[in-house]
mmCIF file of C-alpha atoms in Angstrom:
data_model
loop_
_atom_site.group_PDB
_atom_site.id
_atom_site.type_symbol
_atom_site.label_atom_id
_atom_site.label_comp_id
_atom_site.label_asym_id
_atom_site.label_seq_id
_atom_site.Cartn_x
_atom_site.Cartn_y
_atom_site.Cartn_z
ATOM 1 C CA UNK A 1 0.000 0.000 0.000
ATOM 2 C CA UNK A 2 2.851 2.372 0.748
ATOM 3 C CA UNK A 3 4.913 1.601 -2.351
ATOM 4 C CA UNK A 4 2.171 1.307 -4.950
ATOM 5 C CA UNK A 5 -0.626 3.541 -3.661
ATOM 6 C CA UNK A 6 1.316 6.054 -1.513
ATOM 7 C CA UNK A 7 -0.900 5.575 1.543
ATOM 8 C CA UNK A 8 1.820 6.028 4.139
ATOM 9 C CA UNK A 9 -0.001 9.073 5.579
ATOM 10 C CA UNK A 10 -3.477 7.554 5.640
ATOM 11 C CA UNK A 11 -4.877 7.454 9.221
ATOM 12 C CA UNK A 12 -6.712 4.210 8.462
ATOM 13 C CA UNK A 13 -3.572 2.511 7.157
ATOM 14 C CA UNK A 14 -1.514 3.762 10.099
ATOM 15 C CA UNK A 15 -4.159 2.472 12.513
ATOM 16 C CA UNK A 16 -4.099 -0.953 10.879
ATOM 17 C CA UNK A 17 -0.287 -0.977 10.928
ATOM 18 C CA UNK A 18 -0.221 -0.081 14.645
ATOM 19 C CA UNK A 19 -2.816 -2.766 15.402
ATOM 20 C CA UNK A 20 -0.878 -5.395 13.472
ATOM 21 C CA UNK A 21 2.388 -4.519 15.215
ATOM 22 C CA UNK A 22 0.676 -4.526 18.601
ATOM 23 C CA UNK A 23 -0.973 -7.902 18.027
ATOM 24 C CA UNK A 24 2.484 -9.235 17.129
ATOM 25 C CA UNK A 25 3.831 -7.804 20.429
ATOM 26 C CA UNK A 26 6.178 -5.396 18.669
ATOM 27 C CA UNK A 27 5.307 -2.592 21.068
ATOM 28 C CA UNK A 28 8.025 -0.186 19.947
ATOM 29 C CA UNK A 29 6.864 -0.333 16.320
ATOM 30 C CA UNK A 30 3.223 0.032 17.349
ATOM 31 C CA UNK A 31 4.081 3.125 19.371
ATOM 32 C CA UNK A 32 5.995 4.552 16.414
ATOM 33 C CA UNK A 33 2.950 4.218 14.155
ATOM 34 C CA UNK A 34 0.799 5.871 16.817
ATOM 35 C CA UNK A 35 3.191 8.813 17.032
ATOM 36 C CA UNK A 36 3.194 9.195 13.239
ATOM 37 C CA UNK A 37 -0.593 9.129 13.247
ATOM 38 C CA UNK A 38 -0.710 11.762 15.996
ATOM 39 C CA UNK A 39 1.563 14.087 14.025
ATOM 40 C CA UNK A 40 -0.619 13.720 10.949
ATOM 41 C CA UNK A 41 -3.992 13.991 12.695
ATOM 42 C CA UNK A 42 -3.916 14.891 16.416
ATOM 43 C CA UNK A 43 -7.712 14.561 16.639
ATOM 44 C CA UNK A 44 -7.821 11.024 15.257
ATOM 45 C CA UNK A 45 -8.875 8.597 17.990
ATOM 46 C CA UNK A 46 -8.939 5.393 15.941
ATOM 47 C CA UNK A 47 -5.679 4.092 17.441
ATOM 48 C CA UNK A 48 -6.087 5.628 20.896
ATOM 49 C CA UNK A 49 -6.615 2.301 22.666
ATOM 50 C CA UNK A 50 -3.537 0.876 20.915
ATOM 51 C CA UNK A 51 -1.423 3.845 22.007
ATOM 52 C CA UNK A 52 -2.669 3.623 25.612
ATOM 53 C CA UNK A 53 -2.055 -0.139 25.858
ATOM 54 C CA UNK A 54 1.381 0.203 24.221
ATOM 55 C CA UNK A 55 2.474 2.933 26.634
ATOM 56 C CA UNK A 56 1.237 0.767 29.496
ATOM 57 C CA UNK A 57 3.103 -2.277 28.211
ATOM 58 C CA UNK A 58 6.326 -0.310 27.808
ATOM 59 C CA UNK A 59 5.919 1.341 31.221
ATOM 60 C CA UNK A 60 6.072 4.908 29.858
ATOM 61 C CA UNK A 61 4.359 6.717 32.725
ATOM 62 C CA UNK A 62 4.891 10.358 31.773
ATOM 63 C CA UNK A 63 3.630 10.111 28.167
ATOM 64 C CA UNK A 64 0.671 8.099 29.421
ATOM 65 C CA UNK A 65 -0.034 10.747 32.084
ATOM 66 C CA UNK A 66 -0.020 13.527 29.480
ATOM 67 C CA UNK A 67 -2.194 11.526 27.096
ATOM 68 C CA UNK A 68 -4.725 10.719 29.819
ATOM 69 C CA UNK A 69 -4.970 14.383 30.833
ATOM 70 C CA UNK A 70 -5.417 15.452 27.230
ATOM 71 C CA UNK A 71 -8.203 12.923 26.686
ATOM 72 C CA UNK A 72 -10.015 13.881 29.895
ATOM 73 C CA UNK A 73 -9.765 17.592 29.081
ATOM 74 C CA UNK A 74 -11.074 16.976 25.569
ATOM 75 C CA UNK A 75 -14.042 14.801 26.616
ATOM 76 C CA UNK A 76 -14.639 14.045 30.330
ATOM 77 C CA UNK A 77 -17.493 11.690 29.448
ATOM 78 C CA UNK A 78 -15.428 9.520 27.142
ATOM 79 C CA UNK A 79 -14.766 5.939 28.231
ATOM 80 C CA UNK A 80 -11.421 6.029 26.422
ATOM 81 C CA UNK A 81 -10.280 8.957 28.586
ATOM 82 C CA UNK A 82 -10.933 7.123 31.862
ATOM 83 C CA UNK A 83 -9.508 3.962 30.355
ATOM 84 C CA UNK A 84 -6.252 5.915 29.887
ATOM 85 C CA UNK A 85 -6.418 7.196 33.481
ATOM 86 C CA UNK A 86 -6.948 3.672 34.804
ATOM 87 C CA UNK A 87 -4.046 2.366 32.735
ATOM 88 C CA UNK A 88 -1.809 5.123 34.108
ATOM 89 C CA UNK A 89 -2.550 4.098 37.695
ATOM 90 C CA UNK A 90 -2.063 0.467 36.730
ATOM 91 C CA UNK A 91 1.409 1.302 35.405
ATOM 92 C CA UNK A 92 2.174 3.112 38.669
ATOM 93 C CA UNK A 93 1.081 0.094 40.720
ATOM 94 C CA UNK A 94 -1.919 1.907 42.231
ATOM 95 C CA UNK A 95 -4.321 -0.909 41.480
ATOM 96 C CA UNK A 96 -7.122 0.383 43.719
ATOM 97 C CA UNK A 97 -7.271 3.656 41.810
ATOM 98 C CA UNK A 98 -6.922 1.777 38.537
ATOM 99 C CA UNK A 99 -9.980 -0.307 39.416
ATOM 100 C CA UNK A 100 -11.969 2.811 40.299
ATOM 101 C CA UNK A 101 -11.306 4.577 36.998
ATOM 102 C CA UNK A 102 -11.632 1.464 34.859
ATOM 103 C CA UNK A 103 -14.975 0.775 36.517
ATOM 104 C CA UNK A 104 -16.049 4.264 35.463
ATOM 105 C CA UNK A 105 -14.884 3.536 31.916
ATOM 106 C CA UNK A 106 -16.974 0.348 31.753
ATOM 107 C CA UNK A 107 -20.031 2.274 32.959
ATOM 108 C CA UNK A 108 -19.580 4.908 30.274
ATOM 109 C CA UNK A 109 -19.144 2.268 27.564
ATOM 110 C CA UNK A 110 -20.391 -1.152 28.568
ATOM 111 C CA UNK A 111 -19.439 -2.638 25.191
ATOM 112 C CA UNK A 112 -15.742 -1.722 25.351
ATOM 113 C CA UNK A 113 -13.852 -5.016 25.551
ATOM 114 C CA UNK A 114 -10.565 -3.182 26.123
ATOM 115 C CA UNK A 115 -11.944 -1.575 29.296
ATOM 116 C CA UNK A 116 -13.246 -4.906 30.602
ATOM 117 C CA UNK A 117 -9.937 -6.656 29.959
ATOM 118 C CA UNK A 118 -7.988 -3.875 31.676
ATOM 119 C CA UNK A 119 -10.474 -3.969 34.568
ATOM 120 C CA UNK A 120 -9.861 -7.708 34.922
ATOM 121 C CA UNK A 121 -6.102 -7.233 34.843
ATOM 122 C CA UNK A 122 -6.364 -4.701 37.683
ATOM 123 C CA UNK A 123 -8.334 -7.216 39.760
ATOM 124 C CA UNK A 124 -5.870 -9.996 38.948
ATOM 125 C CA UNK A 125 -2.997 -7.829 40.170
ATOM 126 C CA UNK A 126 -4.741 -7.644 43.558
ATOM 127 C CA UNK A 127 -5.345 -11.429 43.669
ATOM 128 C CA UNK A 128 -9.083 -10.948 43.257
ATOM 129 C CA UNK A 129 -9.713 -14.013 41.134
ATOM 130 C CA UNK A 130 -13.528 -14.026 40.972
ATOM 131 C CA UNK A 131 -13.814 -10.381 39.944
ATOM 132 C CA UNK A 132 -11.076 -10.759 37.347
ATOM 133 C CA UNK A 133 -12.759 -13.756 35.727
ATOM 134 C CA UNK A 134 -16.091 -11.926 35.752
ATOM 135 C CA UNK A 135 -14.510 -9.060 33.785
ATOM 136 C CA UNK A 136 -12.901 -11.445 31.318
ATOM 137 C CA UNK A 137 -16.220 -13.247 30.815
ATOM 138 C CA UNK A 138 -17.870 -9.907 30.082
ATOM 139 C CA UNK A 139 -15.210 -9.205 27.456
ATOM 140 C CA UNK A 140 -15.806 -12.678 26.010
ATOM 141 C CA UNK A 141 -19.540 -12.003 25.656
ATOM 142 C CA UNK A 142 -18.864 -8.736 23.879
ATOM 143 C CA UNK A 143 -16.187 -10.144 21.548
ATOM 144 C CA UNK A 144 -16.923 -13.821 21.241
ATOM 145 C CA UNK A 145 -14.709 -14.122 18.175
ATOM 146 C CA UNK A 146 -11.574 -12.910 19.963
ATOM 147 C CA UNK A 147 -9.234 -15.315 21.699
ATOM 148 C CA UNK A 148 -7.870 -12.753 24.151
ATOM 149 C CA UNK A 149 -10.545 -13.118 26.877
ATOM 150 C CA UNK A 150 -10.101 -16.898 26.802
ATOM 151 C CA UNK A 151 -6.350 -16.400 27.087
ATOM 152 C CA UNK A 152 -6.723 -14.114 30.097
ATOM 153 C CA UNK A 153 -9.061 -16.530 31.844
ATOM 154 C CA UNK A 154 -6.544 -19.314 31.263
ATOM 155 C CA UNK A 155 -3.751 -17.180 32.660
ATOM 156 C CA UNK A 156 -5.866 -16.335 35.712
ATOM 157 C CA UNK A 157 -6.606 -20.003 36.415
ATOM 158 C CA UNK A 158 -2.931 -20.761 35.924
ATOM 159 C CA UNK A 159 -2.059 -18.076 38.457
ATOM 160 C CA UNK A 160 -4.409 -19.616 41.022
ATOM 161 C CA UNK A 161 -3.008 -23.116 40.400
ATOM 162 C CA UNK A 162 -6.177 -24.451 38.767
ATOM 163 C CA UNK A 163 -4.287 -26.517 36.200
ATOM 164 C CA UNK A 164 -7.196 -28.409 34.524
ATOM 165 C CA UNK A 165 -9.276 -25.287 33.896
ATOM 166 C CA UNK A 166 -6.199 -23.365 32.807
ATOM 167 C CA UNK A 167 -5.473 -25.995 30.182
ATOM 168 C CA UNK A 168 -9.062 -25.856 28.932
ATOM 169 C CA UNK A 169 -9.100 -22.088 28.440
ATOM 170 C CA UNK A 170 -5.573 -21.914 27.039
ATOM 171 C CA UNK A 171 -6.289 -24.680 24.546
ATOM 172 C CA UNK A 172 -9.465 -22.883 23.466
ATOM 173 C CA UNK A 173 -7.546 -19.645 23.032
ATOM 174 C CA UNK A 174 -4.892 -21.464 21.012
ATOM 175 C CA UNK A 175 -7.527 -22.938 18.693
ATOM 176 C CA UNK A 176 -8.944 -19.456 18.049
ATOM 177 C CA UNK A 177 -5.609 -17.622 17.716
ATOM 178 C CA UNK A 178 -3.108 -20.026 16.193
ATOM 179 C CA UNK A 179 -0.699 -17.255 15.229
ATOM 180 C CA UNK A 180 -0.508 -15.726 18.734
ATOM 181 C CA UNK A 181 2.869 -16.574 20.315
ATOM 182 C CA UNK A 182 1.612 -15.573 23.769
ATOM 183 C CA UNK A 183 -0.830 -18.501 23.736
ATOM 184 C CA UNK A 184 2.093 -20.836 23.076
ATOM 185 C CA UNK A 185 4.072 -19.289 25.915
ATOM 186 C CA UNK A 186 1.208 -19.777 28.381
ATOM 187 C CA UNK A 187 0.703 -23.349 27.200
ATOM 188 C CA UNK A 188 4.422 -23.882 27.811
ATOM 189 C CA UNK A 189 4.011 -22.643 31.381
ATOM 190 C CA UNK A 190 0.994 -24.946 31.746
ATOM 191 C CA UNK A 191 3.026 -27.939 30.515
ATOM 192 C CA UNK A 192 5.892 -26.966 32.842
ATOM 193 C CA UNK A 193 3.510 -26.934 35.774
ATOM 194 C CA UNK A 194 2.452 -30.468 34.823
ATOM 195 C CA UNK A 195 6.139 -31.488 34.754
ATOM 196 C CA UNK A 196 5.980 -32.365 31.078
ATOM 197 C CA UNK A 197 9.348 -30.902 30.159
ATOM 198 C CA UNK A 198 9.565 -31.914 26.450
ATOM 199 C CA UNK A 199 6.096 -30.520 25.789
ATOM 200 C CA UNK A 200 7.000 -27.296 27.584
ATOM 201 C CA UNK A 201 10.125 -26.986 25.416
ATOM 202 C CA UNK A 202 8.047 -27.434 22.261
ATOM 203 C CA UNK A 203 5.552 -24.736 23.255
ATOM 204 C CA UNK A 204 8.217 -22.189 24.197
ATOM 205 C CA UNK A 205 10.143 -22.827 20.985
ATOM 206 C CA UNK A 206 6.946 -22.455 18.969
ATOM 207 C CA UNK A 207 6.215 -19.116 20.659
ATOM 208 C CA UNK A 208 9.660 -17.808 19.707
ATOM 209 C CA UNK A 209 9.365 -19.265 16.207
ATOM 210 C CA UNK A 210 6.069 -17.477 15.549
ATOM 211 C CA UNK A 211 7.516 -14.175 16.677
ATOM 212 C CA UNK A 212 10.796 -14.559 14.771
ATOM 213 C CA UNK A 213 9.034 -15.532 11.547
ATOM 214 C CA UNK A 214 6.831 -12.454 11.724
ATOM 215 C CA UNK A 215 9.746 -10.213 12.640
ATOM 216 C CA UNK A 216 11.944 -11.457 9.811
ATOM 217 C CA UNK A 217 9.092 -11.315 7.325
ATOM 218 C CA UNK A 218 8.265 -7.725 8.246
ATOM 219 C CA UNK A 219 11.916 -6.720 7.845
ATOM 220 C CA UNK A 220 12.300 -8.504 4.525
ATOM 221 C CA UNK A 221 9.256 -6.683 3.169
ATOM 222 C CA UNK A 222 10.896 -3.377 4.045
ATOM 223 C CA UNK A 223 8.680 -1.877 6.732
ATOM 224 C CA UNK A 224 8.120 1.724 5.814
ATOM 225 C CA UNK A 225 8.703 4.882 7.768
ATOM 226 C CA UNK A 226 6.613 7.955 7.055
ATOM 227 C CA UNK A 227 9.600 10.250 7.737
ATOM 228 C CA UNK A 228 12.215 8.247 5.866
ATOM 229 C CA UNK A 229 11.724 9.607 2.345
ATOM 230 C CA UNK A 230 15.201 8.674 1.272
ATOM 231 C CA UNK A 231 14.836 4.969 2.021
ATOM 232 C CA UNK A 232 11.376 4.991 0.460
ATOM 233 C CA UNK A 233 12.779 6.436 -2.763
ATOM 234 C CA UNK A 234 15.445 3.738 -2.930
ATOM 235 C CA UNK A 235 12.841 1.004 -2.589
ATOM 236 C CA UNK A 236 10.622 2.641 -5.193
ATOM 237 C CA UNK A 237 13.504 2.858 -7.686
ATOM 238 C CA UNK A 238 14.153 -0.868 -7.517
ATOM 239 C CA UNK A 239 12.280 -2.922 -10.079
ATOM 240 C CA UNK A 240 9.369 -5.112 -9.114
ATOM 241 C CA UNK A 241 11.264 -8.196 -10.264
ATOM 242 C CA UNK A 242 14.162 -7.500 -7.943
ATOM 243 C CA UNK A 243 11.781 -6.752 -5.084
ATOM 244 C CA UNK A 244 9.897 -9.992 -5.650
ATOM 245 C CA UNK A 245 13.128 -11.974 -5.879
ATOM 246 C CA UNK A 246 14.349 -10.434 -2.640
ATOM 247 C CA UNK A 247 11.122 -11.314 -0.878
ATOM 248 C CA UNK A 248 11.299 -14.849 -2.254
ATOM 249 C CA UNK A 249 14.885 -15.134 -1.031
ATOM 250 C CA UNK A 250 14.022 -13.959 2.449
ATOM 251 C CA UNK A 251 10.907 -16.132 2.729
ATOM 252 C CA UNK A 252 12.833 -19.141 1.478
ATOM 253 C CA UNK A 253 15.803 -18.517 3.747
ATOM 254 C CA UNK A 254 13.793 -17.834 6.883
ATOM 255 C CA UNK A 255 10.980 -20.338 6.426
ATOM 256 C CA UNK A 256 9.884 -22.320 9.434
ATOM 257 C CA UNK A 257 11.607 -25.432 8.110
ATOM 258 C CA UNK A 258 14.990 -23.705 7.927
ATOM 259 C CA UNK A 259 14.866 -22.203 11.408
ATOM 260 C CA UNK A 260 16.379 -24.399 14.090
ATOM 261 C CA UNK A 261 15.445 -24.088 17.749
ATOM 262 C CA UNK A 262 18.679 -22.240 18.466
ATOM 263 C CA UNK A 263 18.022 -19.864 15.574
ATOM 264 C CA UNK A 264 14.703 -18.935 17.156
ATOM 265 C CA UNK A 265 16.552 -17.971 20.317
ATOM 266 C CA UNK A 266 19.382 -16.150 18.559
ATOM 267 C CA UNK A 267 17.141 -14.133 16.204
ATOM 268 C CA UNK A 268 14.910 -12.864 19.004
ATOM 269 C CA UNK A 269 16.017 -9.307 19.783
ATOM 270 C CA UNK A 270 13.006 -7.975 21.710
ATOM 271 C CA UNK A 271 13.200 -7.586 25.489
ATOM 272 C CA UNK A 272 9.506 -8.487 25.593
ATOM 273 C CA UNK A 273 10.385 -12.142 24.915
ATOM 274 C CA UNK A 274 13.164 -12.454 27.493
ATOM 275 C CA UNK A 275 10.881 -14.258 29.997
ATOM 276 C CA UNK A 276 9.934 -16.780 27.298
ATOM 277 C CA UNK A 277 13.600 -17.504 26.606
ATOM 278 C CA UNK A 278 14.166 -17.814 30.352
ATOM 279 C CA UNK A 279 11.260 -20.261 30.545
ATOM 280 C CA UNK A 280 12.761 -22.240 27.689
ATOM 281 C CA UNK A 281 16.111 -22.393 29.476
ATOM 282 C CA UNK A 282 14.468 -23.709 32.638
ATOM 283 C CA UNK A 283 12.626 -26.360 30.628
ATOM 284 C CA UNK A 284 15.857 -27.393 28.918
ATOM 285 C CA UNK A 285 17.508 -27.687 32.313
ATOM 286 C CA UNK A 286 14.690 -29.847 33.645
ATOM 287 C CA UNK A 287 15.053 -32.048 30.554
ATOM 288 C CA UNK A 288 18.816 -32.204 31.316
ATOM 289 C CA UNK A 289 19.748 -30.443 28.077
ATOM 290 C CA UNK A 290 22.264 -28.257 29.846
ATOM 291 C CA UNK A 291 24.046 -26.860 26.790
ATOM 292 C CA UNK A 292 20.804 -25.543 25.306
ATOM 293 C CA UNK A 293 19.811 -24.170 28.720
ATOM 294 C CA UNK A 294 23.084 -22.255 28.974
ATOM 295 C CA UNK A 295 22.508 -20.720 25.535
ATOM 296 C CA UNK A 296 19.063 -19.515 26.608
ATOM 297 C CA UNK A 297 20.312 -17.967 29.855
ATOM 298 C CA UNK A 298 23.193 -16.254 28.031
ATOM 299 C CA UNK A 299 20.669 -14.805 25.575
ATOM 300 C CA UNK A 300 18.647 -13.524 28.534
ATOM 301 C CA UNK A 301 21.720 -11.677 29.747
ATOM 302 C CA UNK A 302 22.139 -10.149 26.300
ATOM 303 C CA UNK A 303 18.546 -8.892 26.274
ATOM 304 C CA UNK A 304 18.453 -7.855 29.943
ATOM 305 C CA UNK A 305 22.028 -7.270 31.154
ATOM 306 C CA UNK A 306 22.588 -7.463 34.881
ATOM 307 C CA UNK A 307 19.528 -9.540 35.727
ATOM 308 C CA UNK A 308 20.293 -11.536 38.867
ATOM 309 C CA UNK A 309 17.896 -14.407 38.107
ATOM 310 C CA UNK A 310 19.625 -15.122 34.793
ATOM 311 C CA UNK A 311 23.045 -15.205 36.453
ATOM 312 C CA UNK A 312 21.837 -17.565 39.180
ATOM 313 C CA UNK A 313 20.125 -19.847 36.644
ATOM 314 C CA UNK A 314 23.253 -19.932 34.484
ATOM 315 C CA UNK A 315 25.405 -20.639 37.527
ATOM 316 C CA UNK A 316 23.092 -23.473 38.589
ATOM 317 C CA UNK A 317 23.289 -24.979 35.079
ATOM 318 C CA UNK A 318 27.090 -24.848 35.165
ATOM 319 C CA UNK A 319 26.965 -26.399 38.631
ATOM 320 C CA UNK A 320 24.914 -29.321 37.354
ATOM 321 C CA UNK A 321 27.433 -30.155 34.617
ATOM 322 C CA UNK A 322 30.342 -30.033 37.066
ATOM 323 C CA UNK A 323 31.824 -26.663 36.067
ATOM 324 C CA UNK A 324 32.390 -25.423 39.593
ATOM 325 C CA UNK A 325 34.577 -22.459 38.622
ATOM 326 C CA UNK A 326 31.965 -21.161 36.195
ATOM 327 C CA UNK A 327 29.176 -21.764 38.697
ATOM 328 C CA UNK A 328 31.018 -19.866 41.433
ATOM 329 C CA UNK A 329 31.639 -16.951 39.094
ATOM 330 C CA UNK A 330 27.993 -16.644 38.088
ATOM 331 C CA UNK A 331 26.771 -17.043 41.668
ATOM 332 C CA UNK A 332 29.042 -14.125 42.592
ATOM 333 C CA UNK A 333 27.624 -12.116 39.689
ATOM 334 C CA UNK A 334 24.078 -12.821 40.879
ATOM 335 C CA UNK A 335 24.891 -11.844 44.478
ATOM 336 C CA UNK A 336 26.603 -8.654 43.361
ATOM 337 C CA UNK A 337 23.285 -7.579 41.820
ATOM 338 C CA UNK A 338 20.986 -9.075 44.445
ATOM 339 C CA UNK A 339 22.902 -9.544 47.725
ATOM 340 C CA UNK A 340 19.877 -10.928 49.597
ATOM 341 C CA UNK A 341 19.214 -13.743 47.083
ATOM 342 C CA UNK A 342 18.985 -16.865 49.305
ATOM 343 C CA UNK A 343 19.284 -19.338 46.441
ATOM 344 C CA UNK A 344 22.517 -17.899 45.027
ATOM 345 C CA UNK A 345 23.991 -17.567 48.525
ATOM 346 C CA UNK A 346 23.198 -21.177 49.429
ATOM 347 C CA UNK A 347 24.418 -22.580 46.124
ATOM 348 C CA UNK A 348 27.613 -20.512 46.269
ATOM 349 C CA UNK A 349 28.456 -22.028 49.651
ATOM 350 C CA UNK A 350 27.864 -25.524 48.331
ATOM 351 C CA UNK A 351 29.917 -24.914 45.204
ATOM 352 C CA UNK A 352 32.796 -23.588 47.327
ATOM 353 C CA UNK A 353 32.636 -26.645 49.616
ATOM 354 C CA UNK A 354 32.693 -28.959 46.597
ATOM 355 C CA UNK A 355 35.611 -27.070 45.055
ATOM 356 C CA UNK A 356 37.569 -27.340 48.310
ATOM 357 C CA UNK A 357 36.814 -31.057 48.551
ATOM 358 C CA UNK A 358 38.053 -31.566 44.994
ATOM 359 C CA UNK A 359 41.281 -29.736 45.838
ATOM 360 C CA UNK A 360 41.895 -31.756 49.014
ATOM 361 C CA UNK A 361 44.260 -34.685 48.194
ATOM 362 C CA UNK A 362 42.881 -37.033 50.841
ATOM 363 C CA UNK A 363 39.231 -36.254 50.537
ATOM 364 C CA UNK A 364 36.869 -38.130 48.341
ATOM 365 C CA UNK A 365 36.065 -36.191 45.196
ATOM 366 C CA UNK A 366 32.567 -34.929 45.099
ATOM 367 C CA UNK A 367 30.816 -33.666 42.020
ATOM 368 C CA UNK A 368 27.489 -32.233 41.091
ATOM 369 C CA UNK A 369 26.421 -35.713 39.982
ATOM 370 C CA UNK A 370 26.150 -36.631 43.671
ATOM 371 C CA UNK A 371 23.339 -34.118 44.087
ATOM 372 C CA UNK A 372 19.924 -35.499 44.936
ATOM 373 C CA UNK A 373 16.612 -34.067 43.897
ATOM 374 C CA UNK A 374 13.940 -32.945 46.300
ATOM 375 C CA UNK A 375 10.235 -32.819 45.790
ATOM 376 C CA UNK A 376 8.613 -29.618 44.547
ATOM 377 C CA UNK A 377 7.833 -26.875 46.986
ATOM 378 C CA UNK A 378 4.342 -26.967 48.439
ATOM 379 C CA UNK A 379 3.638 -23.393 47.646
ATOM 380 C CA UNK A 380 2.007 -22.337 44.399
ATOM 381 C CA UNK A 381 4.441 -22.044 41.550
ATOM 382 C CA UNK A 382 2.821 -18.802 40.479
ATOM 383 C CA UNK A 383 4.042 -17.123 43.662
ATOM 384 C CA UNK A 384 6.221 -14.108 43.291
ATOM 385 C CA UNK A 385 8.050 -14.988 46.505
ATOM 386 C CA UNK A 386 11.449 -16.615 46.704
ATOM 387 C CA UNK A 387 12.240 -19.851 48.503
ATOM 388 C CA UNK A 388 15.591 -20.773 49.884
ATOM 389 C CA UNK A 389 16.488 -23.209 47.149
ATOM 390 C CA UNK A 390 14.281 -22.761 44.132
ATOM 391 C CA UNK A 391 14.680 -21.049 40.786
ATOM 392 C CA UNK A 392 11.649 -19.308 39.377
ATOM 393 C CA UNK A 393 10.400 -19.800 35.882
ATOM 394 C CA UNK A 394 9.114 -16.512 34.616
ATOM 395 C CA UNK A 395 5.719 -16.272 33.028
ATOM 396 C CA UNK A 396 4.699 -15.053 29.654
ATOM 397 C CA UNK A 397 2.518 -12.123 30.498
ATOM 398 C CA UNK A 398 5.156 -9.533 29.944
ATOM 399 C CA UNK A 399 3.481 -6.237 30.101
ATOM 400 C CA UNK A 400 -0.034 -5.023 30.207
ATOM 401 C CA UNK A 401 -1.339 -6.003 26.798
ATOM 402 C CA UNK A 402 -4.958 -5.073 26.728
ATOM 403 C CA UNK A 403 -5.995 -4.877 23.147
ATOM 404 C CA UNK A 404 -8.607 -6.760 22.553
ATOM 405 C CA UNK A 405 -3.222 -8.464 28.086
ATOM 406 C CA UNK A 406 -1.920 -7.908 30.895
ATOM 407 C CA UNK A 407 1.644 -7.906 29.983
ATOM 408 C CA UNK A 408 2.916 -8.183 33.476
ATOM 409 C CA UNK A 409 5.999 -10.153 34.295
ATOM 410 C CA UNK A 410 4.711 -12.986 36.403
ATOM 411 C CA UNK A 411 6.573 -16.008 37.680
ATOM 412 C CA UNK A 412 4.508 -19.040 36.826
ATOM 413 C CA UNK A 413 6.597 -21.745 38.305
ATOM 414 C CA UNK A 414 9.029 -22.579 41.043
ATOM 415 C CA UNK A 415 11.763 -24.852 39.868
ATOM 416 C CA UNK A 416 11.565 -28.003 41.888
ATOM 417 C CA UNK A 417 15.257 -28.786 41.590
ATOM 418 C CA UNK A 418 17.052 -28.268 44.876
ATOM 419 C CA UNK A 419 20.634 -29.164 45.548
ATOM 420 C CA UNK A 420 21.499 -30.719 48.900
ATOM 421 C CA UNK A 421 24.852 -31.713 50.222
ATOM 422 C CA UNK A 422 25.412 -35.468 50.350
#
């Protein structure tokens, strides 16, 4: 549409582009399209809900504050205005105020699925399960063809440790939205909770594969920029045959058959998918595929440098394969960033004891292979708390995605691998 019909400044086309980028969880690109649309037509409200949800997902409080004030000043009786106010308080962690303003938004527009989903996310953040599910069911009645309400209900049941119902809703959401990588991520968490490690690996890899295929395809098609006239002219000057051959080359090179599991991890460059890669690493570790687990945790450190949980998980993986020096180094890195981490502190002490025993000439050598496994912790694996000797698996809801997710970072699983001294 941009190259042949010159519709790069059309508000309708920009709205569709922002919606497509948002549904593919490319929040930065969706926000860019919203900004371009605002510069072209400040009074256009077609992509307002996309812009509000994107700012919420990215955690941009000040722009969201200014946008909410502008919407309220323009029309105090607009549901979208109070939806923006509620999302601002949600981003700030003031969930009680978020519920109050989102309730007002649902009263002003009872058929707004976005308001109902955001209202449910605010309840879920306060552990109010019944109210959250009621809001998601209302959104499902209003938009029965959308898979998002089913996905949110599955995530809520997963959070409350209702595994059978979570699987039912997540499977239904997957059948309705086969191209949504977030459904695959949540199904991976569901399989992890059932201790089906190979199935969890398959779901997490599929989630990354769906995202990477879309990302590569969008880049190969030359995503346009309304302000980049120079690059647009270069694309327009190229012949249609060359453009078609280039697209065929990219689609052939990056088809799903040619992408290995490691390629899906390596090609993922969005911070939004770091928890999914972390989940995949934990599943690999549980399946005793330690090399693949190390690759995933190293990728997590590339996307989110300095994250203590990634260092501790990588150190634990090195510990399991007998690399005590590497394990000690990564435990130190984790403790330097989170000094009160009980898991890293405990495992560092054990790694140091094992290293000293290996150095002692008269002592019996002890390795990580002597480690026994304990039963899973009794507490819910969705808990945000930290136990003395458990590694969390992070959940797929990454930030508040409300077009219609809560894109919150949640931790849907305690790792049940504990190391004890023999």
